[in-house]
Coordinates of C-alpha atoms in Angstrom, one line a residue:
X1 CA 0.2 15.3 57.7
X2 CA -1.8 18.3 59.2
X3 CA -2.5 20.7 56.0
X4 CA -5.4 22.7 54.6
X5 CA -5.6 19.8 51.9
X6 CA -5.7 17.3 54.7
X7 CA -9.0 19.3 55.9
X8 CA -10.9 19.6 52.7
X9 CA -9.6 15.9 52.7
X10 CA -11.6 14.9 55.8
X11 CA -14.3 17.2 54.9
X12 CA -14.8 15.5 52.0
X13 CA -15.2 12.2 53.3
X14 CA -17.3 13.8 55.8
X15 CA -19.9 14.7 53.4
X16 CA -19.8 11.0 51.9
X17 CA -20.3 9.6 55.2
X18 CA -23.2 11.9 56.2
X19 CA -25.2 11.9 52.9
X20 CA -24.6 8.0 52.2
X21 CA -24.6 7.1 55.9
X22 CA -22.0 5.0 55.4
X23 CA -18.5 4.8 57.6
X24 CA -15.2 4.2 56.1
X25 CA -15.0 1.6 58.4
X26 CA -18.3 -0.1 57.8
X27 CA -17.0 -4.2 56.8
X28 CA -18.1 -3.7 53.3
X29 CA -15.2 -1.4 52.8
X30 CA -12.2 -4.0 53.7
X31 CA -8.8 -3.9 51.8
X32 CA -8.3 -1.6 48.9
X33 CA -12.3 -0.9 48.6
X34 CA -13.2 2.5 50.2
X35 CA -16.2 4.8 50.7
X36 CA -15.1 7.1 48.4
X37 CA -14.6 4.1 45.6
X38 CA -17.7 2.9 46.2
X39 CA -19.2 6.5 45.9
X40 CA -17.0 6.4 42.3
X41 CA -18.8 3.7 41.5
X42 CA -22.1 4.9 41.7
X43 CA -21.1 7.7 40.0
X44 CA -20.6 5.8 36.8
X45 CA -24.1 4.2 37.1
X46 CA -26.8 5.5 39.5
X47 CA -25.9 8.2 42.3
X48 CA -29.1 8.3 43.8
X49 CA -28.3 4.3 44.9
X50 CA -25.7 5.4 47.7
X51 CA -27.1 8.2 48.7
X52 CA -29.4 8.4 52.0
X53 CA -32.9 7.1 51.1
X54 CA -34.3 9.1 53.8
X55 CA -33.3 12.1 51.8
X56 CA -34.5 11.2 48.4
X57 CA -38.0 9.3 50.0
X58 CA -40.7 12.2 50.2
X59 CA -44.5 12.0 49.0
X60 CA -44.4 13.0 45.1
X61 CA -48.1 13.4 44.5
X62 CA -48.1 16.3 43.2
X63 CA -46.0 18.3 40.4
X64 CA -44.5 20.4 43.1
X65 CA -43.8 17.3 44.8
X66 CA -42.0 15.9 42.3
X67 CA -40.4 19.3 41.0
X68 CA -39.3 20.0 44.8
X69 CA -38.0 15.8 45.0
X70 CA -35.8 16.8 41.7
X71 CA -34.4 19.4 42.5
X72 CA -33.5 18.0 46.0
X73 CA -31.8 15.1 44.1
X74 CA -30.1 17.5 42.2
X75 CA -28.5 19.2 44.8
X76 CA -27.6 15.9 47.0
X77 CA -25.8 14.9 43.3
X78 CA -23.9 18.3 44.3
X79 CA -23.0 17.7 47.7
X80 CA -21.8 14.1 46.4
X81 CA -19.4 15.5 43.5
X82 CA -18.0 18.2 46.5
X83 CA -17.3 15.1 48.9
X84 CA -15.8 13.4 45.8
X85 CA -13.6 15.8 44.7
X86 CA -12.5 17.0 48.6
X87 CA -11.4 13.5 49.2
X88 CA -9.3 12.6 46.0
X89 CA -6.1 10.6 46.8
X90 CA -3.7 13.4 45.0
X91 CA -3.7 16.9 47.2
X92 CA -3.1 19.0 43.9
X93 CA -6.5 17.4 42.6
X94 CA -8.3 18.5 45.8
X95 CA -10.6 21.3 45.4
X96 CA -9.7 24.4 47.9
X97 CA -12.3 25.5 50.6
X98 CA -12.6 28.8 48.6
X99 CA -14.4 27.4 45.9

């Protein structure tokens, strides 16, 4: 069904595959286990697990290494939640594109 929620739909399972590089067709995600479940679960007990390493991996010598790393984790922890909540199963739980 083509609808505005069916876009922040795909866009948010868009952001899961491009921060997690993972497809929603990759074999581990057969049956009723999806991207976006797997994503839930890494929620619940460490984000930064699913998310790209390459992203999270850079030299943290230094304390504005490791501030600059933090903060990058923090904000790939907010592009995850946005993915998440783009791509729930209910349209009225979708977030709109104007937030």
């Amino acid at each position: 069904n083509v609808s505005a929620k069916a876009d922040v739909y795909s866009y948010g399972i868009l952001l899961l595959e491009m921060f997690t590089r993972r497809k929603p067709t990759d074999e581990q995600f057969d049956g009723d286990f999806s991207l976006r479940q797997w994503v839930a679960e890494a929620f619940r007990v460490a984000i930064s697990d699913v998310i790209n390493s390459h992203l999270l991996n850079q030299s943290n010598n230094t304390a504005t290494e490791r501030s600059d790393a933090t903060a990058r984790k923090e904000l790939l922890v907010m592009i995850m939640e946005i993915g998440f909540s783009c791509s729930r199963e209910s349209t009225n739980e979708r977030m709109e594109m104007k937030q």
